mmCIF file with all atom_site columns, C-alpha atoms and ligand atoms in Angstrom:
data_model
loop_
_atom_site.group_PDB
_atom_site.id
_atom_site.type_symbol
_atom_site.label_atom_id
_atom_site.label_alt_id
_atom_site.label_comp_id
_atom_site.label_asym_id
_atom_site.label_entity_id
_atom_site.label_seq_id
_atom_site.pdbx_PDB_ins_code
_atom_site.Cartn_x
_atom_site.Cartn_y
_atom_site.Cartn_z
_atom_site.occupancy
_atom_site.B_iso_or_equiv
_atom_site.pdbx_formal_charge
_atom_site.auth_seq_id
_atom_site.auth_comp_id
_atom_site.auth_asym_id
_atom_site.auth_atom_id
_atom_site.pdbx_PDB_model_num
ATOM   1   C  CA  . UNK D 1 1   ? -0.153  -0.222  -0.153 1.00 0.00 ? 229 UNK D CA  1
ATOM   2   C  CA  . UNK D 1 2   ? 1.398   3.100   -1.231 1.00 0.00 ? 230 UNK D CA  1
ATOM   3   C  CA  . UNK D 1 3   ? 1.766   6.119   2.122  1.00 0.00 ? 231 UNK D CA  1
ATOM   4   C  CA  . UNK D 1 4   ? -0.418  7.880   -0.478 1.00 0.00 ? 232 UNK D CA  1
ATOM   5   C  CA  . UNK D 1 5   ? -2.785  6.363   -0.507 1.00 0.00 ? 233 UNK D CA  1
ATOM   6   C  CA  . UNK D 1 6   ? -3.096  5.541   3.121  1.00 0.00 ? 234 UNK D CA  1
ATOM   7   C  CA  . UNK D 1 7   ? -2.919  8.677   3.771  1.00 0.00 ? 235 UNK D CA  1
ATOM   8   C  CA  . UNK D 1 8   ? -6.511  8.611   1.949  1.00 0.00 ? 236 UNK D CA  1
ATOM   9   C  CA  . UNK D 1 9   ? -7.901  6.440   4.008  1.00 0.00 ? 237 UNK D CA  1
ATOM   10  C  CA  . UNK D 1 10  ? -6.879  8.476   6.257  1.00 0.00 ? 238 UNK D CA  1
ATOM   11  C  CA  . UNK D 1 11  ? -8.792  10.946  5.057  1.00 0.00 ? 239 UNK D CA  1
ATOM   12  C  CA  . UNK D 1 12  ? -11.862 8.965   3.737  1.00 0.00 ? 240 UNK D CA  1
ATOM   13  C  CA  . UNK D 1 13  ? -11.920 7.993   7.344  1.00 0.00 ? 241 UNK D CA  1
ATOM   14  C  CA  . UNK D 1 14  ? -11.831 4.589   7.121  1.00 0.00 ? 242 UNK D CA  1
ATOM   15  C  CA  . UNK D 1 15  ? -8.519  2.718   9.456  1.00 0.00 ? 243 UNK D CA  1
ATOM   16  C  CA  . UNK D 1 16  ? -6.461  0.328   7.823  1.00 0.00 ? 244 UNK D CA  1
ATOM   17  C  CA  . UNK D 1 17  ? -6.100  -3.038  9.333  1.00 0.00 ? 245 UNK D CA  1
ATOM   18  C  CA  . UNK D 1 18  ? -2.583  -3.172  10.976 1.00 0.00 ? 246 UNK D CA  1
ATOM   19  C  CA  . UNK D 1 19  ? -2.996  -6.836  10.603 1.00 0.00 ? 247 UNK D CA  1
ATOM   20  C  CA  . UNK D 1 20  ? -4.906  -10.275 9.351  1.00 0.00 ? 248 UNK D CA  1
ATOM   21  C  CA  . UNK D 1 21  ? -5.985  -11.163 12.366 1.00 0.00 ? 249 UNK D CA  1
ATOM   22  C  CA  . UNK D 1 22  ? -8.912  -7.579  11.941 1.00 0.00 ? 250 UNK D CA  1
ATOM   23  C  CA  . UNK D 1 23  ? -9.949  -9.074  8.412  1.00 0.00 ? 251 UNK D CA  1
ATOM   24  C  CA  . UNK D 1 24  ? -10.375 -12.299 10.487 1.00 0.00 ? 252 UNK D CA  1
ATOM   25  C  CA  . UNK D 1 25  ? -14.358 -13.580 10.773 1.00 0.00 ? 253 UNK D CA  1
ATOM   26  C  CA  . UNK D 1 26  ? -15.032 -16.453 13.280 1.00 0.00 ? 254 UNK D CA  1
ATOM   27  C  CA  . UNK D 1 27  ? -16.507 -18.524 10.894 1.00 0.00 ? 255 UNK D CA  1
ATOM   28  C  CA  . UNK D 1 28  ? -20.429 -18.953 12.223 1.00 0.00 ? 256 UNK D CA  1
ATOM   29  C  CA  . UNK D 1 29  ? -23.018 -21.512 11.564 1.00 0.00 ? 257 UNK D CA  1
ATOM   30  C  CA  . UNK D 1 30  ? -25.352 -18.358 12.345 1.00 0.00 ? 258 UNK D CA  1
ATOM   31  C  CA  . UNK D 1 31  ? -27.364 -18.225 15.585 1.00 0.00 ? 259 UNK D CA  1
ATOM   32  C  CA  . UNK D 1 32  ? -28.306 -20.980 17.131 1.00 0.00 ? 260 UNK D CA  1
ATOM   33  C  CA  . UNK D 1 33  ? -31.600 -23.216 16.656 1.00 0.00 ? 261 UNK D CA  1
ATOM   34  C  CA  . UNK D 1 34  ? -33.755 -20.855 18.122 1.00 0.00 ? 262 UNK D CA  1
ATOM   35  C  CA  . UNK D 1 35  ? -35.991 -22.564 20.296 1.00 0.00 ? 263 UNK D CA  1
ATOM   36  C  CA  . UNK D 1 36  ? -39.441 -23.201 20.769 1.00 0.00 ? 264 UNK D CA  1
ATOM   37  C  CA  . UNK D 1 37  ? -42.048 -24.272 23.366 1.00 0.00 ? 265 UNK D CA  1
ATOM   38  C  CA  . UNK D 1 38  ? -42.932 -28.143 23.779 1.00 0.00 ? 266 UNK D CA  1
ATOM   39  C  CA  . UNK D 1 39  ? -46.180 -28.928 23.606 1.00 0.00 ? 267 UNK D CA  1
ATOM   40  C  CA  . UNK D 1 40  ? -48.635 -30.463 25.519 1.00 0.00 ? 268 UNK D CA  1
ATOM   41  C  CA  . UNK D 1 41  ? -47.616 -33.595 23.361 1.00 0.00 ? 269 UNK D CA  1
ATOM   42  C  CA  . UNK D 1 42  ? -44.289 -34.680 23.721 1.00 0.00 ? 270 UNK D CA  1
ATOM   43  C  CA  . UNK D 1 43  ? -43.991 -38.223 25.242 1.00 0.00 ? 271 UNK D CA  1
ATOM   44  C  CA  . UNK D 1 44  ? -40.775 -39.812 26.486 1.00 0.00 ? 272 UNK D CA  1
ATOM   45  C  CA  . UNK D 1 45  ? -38.611 -42.800 24.846 1.00 0.00 ? 273 UNK D CA  1
ATOM   46  C  CA  . UNK D 1 46  ? -39.744 -43.076 21.756 1.00 0.00 ? 274 UNK D CA  1
ATOM   47  C  CA  . UNK D 1 47  ? -38.965 -46.068 19.480 1.00 0.00 ? 275 UNK D CA  1
ATOM   48  C  CA  . UNK D 1 48  ? -35.336 -45.241 17.781 1.00 0.00 ? 276 UNK D CA  1
ATOM   49  C  CA  . UNK D 1 49  ? -36.187 -45.643 13.895 1.00 0.00 ? 277 UNK D CA  1
ATOM   50  C  CA  . UNK D 1 50  ? -35.826 -43.210 11.277 1.00 0.00 ? 278 UNK D CA  1
ATOM   51  C  CA  . UNK D 1 51  ? -38.720 -43.918 8.833  1.00 0.00 ? 279 UNK D CA  1
ATOM   52  C  CA  . UNK D 1 52  ? -42.186 -43.195 10.310 1.00 0.00 ? 280 UNK D CA  1
ATOM   53  C  CA  . UNK D 1 53  ? -43.979 -44.309 7.952  1.00 0.00 ? 281 UNK D CA  1
ATOM   54  C  CA  . UNK D 1 54  ? -46.881 -47.095 8.338  1.00 0.00 ? 282 UNK D CA  1
ATOM   55  C  CA  . UNK D 1 55  ? -47.415 -48.890 4.819  1.00 0.00 ? 283 UNK D CA  1
ATOM   56  C  CA  . UNK D 1 56  ? -51.254 -46.874 3.574  1.00 0.00 ? 284 UNK D CA  1
ATOM   57  C  CA  . UNK D 1 57  ? -48.876 -43.364 4.539  1.00 0.00 ? 285 UNK D CA  1
ATOM   58  C  CA  . UNK D 1 58  ? -50.698 -40.091 1.796  1.00 0.00 ? 286 UNK D CA  1
ATOM   59  C  CA  . UNK D 1 59  ? -48.071 -37.343 1.021  1.00 0.00 ? 287 UNK D CA  1
ATOM   60  C  CA  . UNK D 1 60  ? -44.229 -38.914 2.191  1.00 0.00 ? 288 UNK D CA  1
ATOM   61  C  CA  . UNK D 1 61  ? -42.302 -36.043 3.762  1.00 0.00 ? 289 UNK D CA  1
ATOM   62  C  CA  . UNK D 1 62  ? -38.558 -37.071 4.218  1.00 0.00 ? 290 UNK D CA  1
ATOM   63  C  CA  . UNK D 1 63  ? -35.987 -34.209 5.892  1.00 0.00 ? 291 UNK D CA  1
ATOM   64  C  CA  . UNK D 1 64  ? -32.755 -33.912 6.605  1.00 0.00 ? 292 UNK D CA  1
ATOM   65  C  CA  . UNK D 1 65  ? -30.164 -32.202 7.307  1.00 0.00 ? 293 UNK D CA  1
ATOM   66  C  CA  . UNK D 1 66  ? -26.896 -31.889 9.508  1.00 0.00 ? 294 UNK D CA  1
ATOM   67  C  CA  . UNK D 1 67  ? -26.262 -30.809 13.230 1.00 0.00 ? 295 UNK D CA  1
ATOM   68  C  CA  . UNK D 1 68  ? -23.250 -28.310 13.567 1.00 0.00 ? 296 UNK D CA  1
ATOM   69  C  CA  . UNK D 1 69  ? -21.232 -26.196 15.368 1.00 0.00 ? 297 UNK D CA  1
ATOM   70  C  CA  . UNK D 1 70  ? -21.839 -22.243 15.966 1.00 0.00 ? 298 UNK D CA  1
ATOM   71  C  CA  . UNK D 1 71  ? -18.290 -23.049 14.698 1.00 0.00 ? 299 UNK D CA  1
ATOM   72  C  CA  . UNK D 1 72  ? -20.091 -24.855 11.393 1.00 0.00 ? 300 UNK D CA  1
ATOM   73  C  CA  . UNK D 1 73  ? -18.338 -28.507 13.358 1.00 0.00 ? 301 UNK D CA  1
ATOM   74  C  CA  . UNK D 1 74  ? -21.090 -31.506 12.008 1.00 0.00 ? 302 UNK D CA  1
ATOM   75  C  CA  . UNK D 1 75  ? -21.276 -33.588 15.182 1.00 0.00 ? 303 UNK D CA  1
ATOM   76  C  CA  . UNK D 1 76  ? -21.533 -36.464 15.023 1.00 0.00 ? 304 UNK D CA  1
ATOM   77  C  CA  . UNK D 1 77  ? -24.354 -39.243 17.783 1.00 0.00 ? 305 UNK D CA  1
ATOM   78  C  CA  . UNK D 1 78  ? -26.906 -36.658 18.181 1.00 0.00 ? 306 UNK D CA  1
ATOM   79  C  CA  . UNK D 1 79  ? -30.079 -37.999 19.480 1.00 0.00 ? 307 UNK D CA  1
ATOM   80  C  CA  . UNK D 1 80  ? -33.397 -35.815 17.659 1.00 0.00 ? 308 UNK D CA  1
ATOM   81  C  CA  . UNK D 1 81  ? -36.167 -36.784 19.264 1.00 0.00 ? 309 UNK D CA  1
ATOM   82  C  CA  . UNK D 1 82  ? -39.300 -36.731 15.878 1.00 0.00 ? 310 UNK D CA  1
ATOM   83  C  CA  . UNK D 1 83  ? -42.752 -36.532 16.402 1.00 0.00 ? 311 UNK D CA  1
ATOM   84  C  CA  . UNK D 1 84  ? -45.538 -34.559 15.022 1.00 0.00 ? 312 UNK D CA  1
ATOM   85  C  CA  . UNK D 1 85  ? -49.135 -34.593 14.529 1.00 0.00 ? 313 UNK D CA  1
ATOM   86  C  CA  . UNK D 1 86  ? -50.869 -37.009 11.331 1.00 0.00 ? 314 UNK D CA  1
ATOM   87  C  CA  . UNK D 1 87  ? -52.923 -36.777 8.192  1.00 0.00 ? 315 UNK D CA  1
ATOM   88  C  CA  . UNK D 1 88  ? -55.605 -35.652 10.692 1.00 0.00 ? 316 UNK D CA  1
ATOM   89  C  CA  . UNK D 1 89  ? -54.821 -33.869 12.772 1.00 0.00 ? 317 UNK D CA  1
ATOM   90  C  CA  . UNK D 1 90  ? -53.902 -35.819 15.635 1.00 0.00 ? 318 UNK D CA  1
ATOM   91  C  CA  . UNK D 1 91  ? -51.266 -37.013 18.166 1.00 0.00 ? 319 UNK D CA  1
ATOM   92  C  CA  . UNK D 1 92  ? -50.789 -40.180 18.991 1.00 0.00 ? 320 UNK D CA  1
ATOM   93  C  CA  . UNK D 1 93  ? -51.046 -40.212 22.956 1.00 0.00 ? 321 UNK D CA  1
ATOM   94  C  CA  . UNK D 1 94  ? -51.381 -43.766 23.593 1.00 0.00 ? 322 UNK D CA  1
ATOM   95  C  CA  . UNK D 1 95  ? -48.873 -45.420 21.081 1.00 0.00 ? 323 UNK D CA  1
ATOM   96  C  CA  . UNK D 1 96  ? -45.860 -44.069 19.468 1.00 0.00 ? 324 UNK D CA  1
ATOM   97  C  CA  . UNK D 1 97  ? -47.315 -43.075 16.273 1.00 0.00 ? 325 UNK D CA  1
ATOM   98  C  CA  . UNK D 1 98  ? -45.505 -40.660 14.135 1.00 0.00 ? 326 UNK D CA  1
ATOM   99  C  CA  . UNK D 1 99  ? -42.893 -40.564 17.097 1.00 0.00 ? 327 UNK D CA  1
ATOM   100 C  CA  . UNK D 1 100 ? -39.243 -42.150 17.416 1.00 0.00 ? 328 UNK D CA  1
ATOM   101 C  CA  . UNK D 1 101 ? -35.710 -41.224 17.334 1.00 0.00 ? 329 UNK D CA  1
ATOM   102 C  CA  . UNK D 1 102 ? -32.376 -41.177 15.542 1.00 0.00 ? 330 UNK D CA  1
ATOM   103 C  CA  . UNK D 1 103 ? -28.381 -40.120 15.649 1.00 0.00 ? 331 UNK D CA  1
ATOM   104 C  CA  . UNK D 1 104 ? -26.635 -38.134 13.398 1.00 0.00 ? 332 UNK D CA  1
ATOM   105 C  CA  . UNK D 1 105 ? -23.858 -40.339 11.250 1.00 0.00 ? 333 UNK D CA  1
ATOM   106 C  CA  . UNK D 1 106 ? -20.425 -39.238 12.007 1.00 0.00 ? 334 UNK D CA  1
ATOM   107 C  CA  . UNK D 1 107 ? -21.136 -36.387 9.507  1.00 0.00 ? 335 UNK D CA  1
ATOM   108 C  CA  . UNK D 1 108 ? -23.049 -34.864 12.127 1.00 0.00 ? 336 UNK D CA  1
ATOM   109 C  CA  . UNK D 1 109 ? -25.943 -36.064 9.137  1.00 0.00 ? 337 UNK D CA  1
ATOM   110 C  CA  . UNK D 1 110 ? -29.827 -37.180 10.078 1.00 0.00 ? 338 UNK D CA  1
ATOM   111 C  CA  . UNK D 1 111 ? -32.844 -38.239 8.143  1.00 0.00 ? 339 UNK D CA  1
ATOM   112 C  CA  . UNK D 1 112 ? -36.291 -38.618 8.620  1.00 0.00 ? 340 UNK D CA  1
ATOM   113 C  CA  . UNK D 1 113 ? -39.219 -40.172 6.717  1.00 0.00 ? 341 UNK D CA  1
ATOM   114 C  CA  . UNK D 1 114 ? -41.977 -39.371 8.188  1.00 0.00 ? 342 UNK D CA  1
ATOM   115 C  CA  . UNK D 1 115 ? -45.255 -37.778 6.586  1.00 0.00 ? 343 UNK D CA  1
ATOM   116 C  CA  . UNK D 1 116 ? -46.374 -34.186 5.494  1.00 0.00 ? 344 UNK D CA  1
ATOM   117 C  CA  . UNK D 1 117 ? -48.249 -33.437 8.992  1.00 0.00 ? 345 UNK D CA  1
ATOM   118 C  CA  . UNK D 1 118 ? -51.845 -32.355 8.924  1.00 0.00 ? 346 UNK D CA  1
ATOM   119 C  CA  . UNK D 1 119 ? -52.895 -28.823 10.880 1.00 0.00 ? 347 UNK D CA  1
ATOM   120 C  CA  . UNK D 1 120 ? -54.736 -28.641 13.843 1.00 0.00 ? 348 UNK D CA  1
ATOM   121 C  CA  . UNK D 1 121 ? -56.744 -25.356 15.525 1.00 0.00 ? 349 UNK D CA  1
ATOM   122 C  CA  . UNK D 1 122 ? -55.005 -23.127 16.153 1.00 0.00 ? 350 UNK D CA  1
ATOM   123 C  CA  . UNK D 1 123 ? -51.512 -24.125 14.598 1.00 0.00 ? 351 UNK D CA  1
ATOM   124 C  CA  . UNK D 1 124 ? -49.268 -23.979 11.546 1.00 0.00 ? 352 UNK D CA  1
ATOM   125 C  CA  . UNK D 1 125 ? -47.703 -27.004 10.602 1.00 0.00 ? 353 UNK D CA  1
ATOM   126 C  CA  . UNK D 1 126 ? -45.215 -28.499 12.084 1.00 0.00 ? 354 UNK D CA  1
ATOM   127 C  CA  . UNK D 1 127 ? -42.606 -30.987 13.747 1.00 0.00 ? 355 UNK D CA  1
ATOM   128 C  CA  . UNK D 1 128 ? -41.826 -31.399 17.059 1.00 0.00 ? 356 UNK D CA  1
ATOM   129 C  CA  . UNK D 1 129 ? -38.077 -32.040 17.299 1.00 0.00 ? 357 UNK D CA  1
ATOM   130 C  CA  . UNK D 1 130 ? -36.373 -32.872 20.558 1.00 0.00 ? 358 UNK D CA  1
ATOM   131 C  CA  . UNK D 1 131 ? -32.303 -32.674 19.717 1.00 0.00 ? 359 UNK D CA  1
ATOM   132 C  CA  . UNK D 1 132 ? -29.168 -33.581 22.357 1.00 0.00 ? 360 UNK D CA  1
ATOM   133 C  CA  . UNK D 1 133 ? -25.369 -33.966 21.922 1.00 0.00 ? 361 UNK D CA  1
ATOM   134 C  CA  . UNK D 1 134 ? -23.735 -35.945 23.626 1.00 0.00 ? 362 UNK D CA  1
ATOM   135 C  CA  . UNK D 1 135 ? -24.061 -34.169 27.523 1.00 0.00 ? 363 UNK D CA  1
ATOM   136 C  CA  . UNK D 1 136 ? -25.564 -31.044 26.130 1.00 0.00 ? 364 UNK D CA  1
ATOM   137 C  CA  . UNK D 1 137 ? -27.904 -29.265 27.204 1.00 0.00 ? 365 UNK D CA  1
ATOM   138 C  CA  . UNK D 1 138 ? -31.701 -30.508 25.576 1.00 0.00 ? 366 UNK D CA  1
ATOM   139 C  CA  . UNK D 1 139 ? -32.782 -28.176 21.639 1.00 0.00 ? 367 UNK D CA  1
ATOM   140 C  CA  . UNK D 1 140 ? -36.704 -27.735 21.955 1.00 0.00 ? 368 UNK D CA  1
ATOM   141 C  CA  . UNK D 1 141 ? -38.238 -26.470 18.652 1.00 0.00 ? 369 UNK D CA  1
ATOM   142 C  CA  . UNK D 1 142 ? -40.361 -27.410 15.869 1.00 0.00 ? 370 UNK D CA  1
ATOM   143 C  CA  . UNK D 1 143 ? -39.604 -27.379 12.087 1.00 0.00 ? 371 UNK D CA  1
ATOM   144 C  CA  . UNK D 1 144 ? -42.758 -25.420 9.493  1.00 0.00 ? 372 UNK D CA  1
ATOM   145 C  CA  . UNK D 1 145 ? -42.572 -24.853 6.481  1.00 0.00 ? 373 UNK D CA  1
ATOM   146 C  CA  . UNK D 1 146 ? -42.372 -22.117 4.118  1.00 0.00 ? 374 UNK D CA  1
ATOM   147 C  CA  . UNK D 1 147 ? -44.950 -20.720 2.336  1.00 0.00 ? 375 UNK D CA  1
ATOM   148 C  CA  . UNK D 1 148 ? -47.317 -22.529 3.878  1.00 0.00 ? 376 UNK D CA  1
ATOM   149 C  CA  . UNK D 1 149 ? -51.194 -20.883 4.426  1.00 0.00 ? 377 UNK D CA  1
ATOM   150 C  CA  . UNK D 1 150 ? -51.204 -21.028 8.490  1.00 0.00 ? 378 UNK D CA  1
ATOM   151 C  CA  . UNK D 1 151 ? -47.701 -19.907 8.955  1.00 0.00 ? 379 UNK D CA  1
ATOM   152 C  CA  . UNK D 1 152 ? -49.140 -16.471 8.672  1.00 0.00 ? 380 UNK D CA  1
ATOM   153 C  CA  . UNK D 1 153 ? -51.521 -17.769 11.309 1.00 0.00 ? 381 UNK D CA  1
ATOM   154 C  CA  . UNK D 1 154 ? -49.478 -18.896 14.253 1.00 0.00 ? 382 UNK D CA  1
ATOM   155 C  CA  . UNK D 1 155 ? -47.594 -16.740 17.043 1.00 0.00 ? 383 UNK D CA  1
ATOM   156 C  CA  . UNK D 1 156 ? -44.854 -19.233 16.917 1.00 0.00 ? 384 UNK D CA  1
ATOM   157 C  CA  . UNK D 1 157 ? -44.707 -19.673 13.503 1.00 0.00 ? 385 UNK D CA  1
ATOM   158 C  CA  . UNK D 1 158 ? -40.529 -18.640 12.605 1.00 0.00 ? 386 UNK D CA  1
ATOM   159 C  CA  . UNK D 1 159 ? -39.233 -17.874 9.468  1.00 0.00 ? 387 UNK D CA  1
ATOM   160 C  CA  . UNK D 1 160 ? -35.880 -19.154 11.161 1.00 0.00 ? 388 UNK D CA  1
ATOM   161 C  CA  . UNK D 1 161 ? -36.977 -22.233 11.059 1.00 0.00 ? 389 UNK D CA  1
ATOM   162 C  CA  . UNK D 1 162 ? -38.612 -22.904 7.599  1.00 0.00 ? 390 UNK D CA  1
ATOM   163 C  CA  . UNK D 1 163 ? -37.654 -25.735 5.966  1.00 0.00 ? 391 UNK D CA  1
ATOM   164 C  CA  . UNK D 1 164 ? -36.022 -25.596 2.592  1.00 0.00 ? 392 UNK D CA  1
ATOM   165 C  CA  . UNK D 1 165 ? -37.955 -27.457 0.456  1.00 0.00 ? 393 UNK D CA  1
ATOM   166 C  CA  . UNK D 1 166 ? -35.455 -28.517 -2.636 1.00 0.00 ? 394 UNK D CA  1
ATOM   167 C  CA  . UNK D 1 167 ? -38.544 -30.475 -4.472 1.00 0.00 ? 395 UNK D CA  1
ATOM   168 C  CA  . UNK D 1 168 ? -42.144 -31.540 -3.759 1.00 0.00 ? 396 UNK D CA  1
ATOM   169 C  CA  . UNK D 1 169 ? -41.992 -34.152 -0.070 1.00 0.00 ? 397 UNK D CA  1
ATOM   170 C  CA  . UNK D 1 170 ? -37.872 -32.925 0.606  1.00 0.00 ? 398 UNK D CA  1
ATOM   171 C  CA  . UNK D 1 171 ? -37.619 -30.712 3.106  1.00 0.00 ? 399 UNK D CA  1
ATOM   172 C  CA  . UNK D 1 172 ? -34.340 -29.583 4.614  1.00 0.00 ? 400 UNK D CA  1
ATOM   173 C  CA  . UNK D 1 173 ? -32.353 -27.927 7.242  1.00 0.00 ? 401 UNK D CA  1
ATOM   174 C  CA  . UNK D 1 174 ? -29.621 -27.593 9.596  1.00 0.00 ? 402 UNK D CA  1
ATOM   175 C  CA  . UNK D 1 175 ? -29.535 -27.204 12.769 1.00 0.00 ? 403 UNK D CA  1
ATOM   176 C  CA  . UNK D 1 176 ? -26.995 -25.181 14.674 1.00 0.00 ? 404 UNK D CA  1
ATOM   177 C  CA  . UNK D 1 177 ? -26.935 -26.144 18.527 1.00 0.00 ? 405 UNK D CA  1
ATOM   178 C  CA  . UNK D 1 178 ? -23.857 -25.477 21.822 1.00 0.00 ? 406 UNK D CA  1
ATOM   179 C  CA  . UNK D 1 179 ? -21.868 -29.061 21.031 1.00 0.00 ? 407 UNK D CA  1
HETATM 180 FE FE1 . FE  H 2 .   ? -48.140 -29.861 17.497 1.00 0.00 ? 715 FE  H FE1 1
#
């Protein structure tokens, strides 16, 4: 940098960073995934399974993504416990329909196979999930469907929690959690 150029920057009121560290932004995967209420229908001890599909399933849905630390490291062995309403907007509180847990693989990936849940009164279409990295706190949150008309009517809806629908019936969502 010529001294003339440096002088011009000073005149312009711009402080020239003196070291590379002034440039270095900490690598971040964005803010942590926001928490949301558990709601009244969580049930512990769901079966371990990545597919909640039944033989008769209509409107199939695949949700996939990664669980990342705030520094963008994939987090392995994260427990993800999913539950959601059925095709009529009902939760199974007797058994475990549309309830199941799984763990992320070595690259922090998960894949849920299920159906598109129906709306129920007062709520946008959503999927509940609890996540927990080994020996860390539980994050309880919900996933939403982008562009769903119910989103606008639901005070709990957060655009940060809307999945990216890559093709119809396939959602993508990366979580950022304490790890
Ligand atoms: Fe719910």
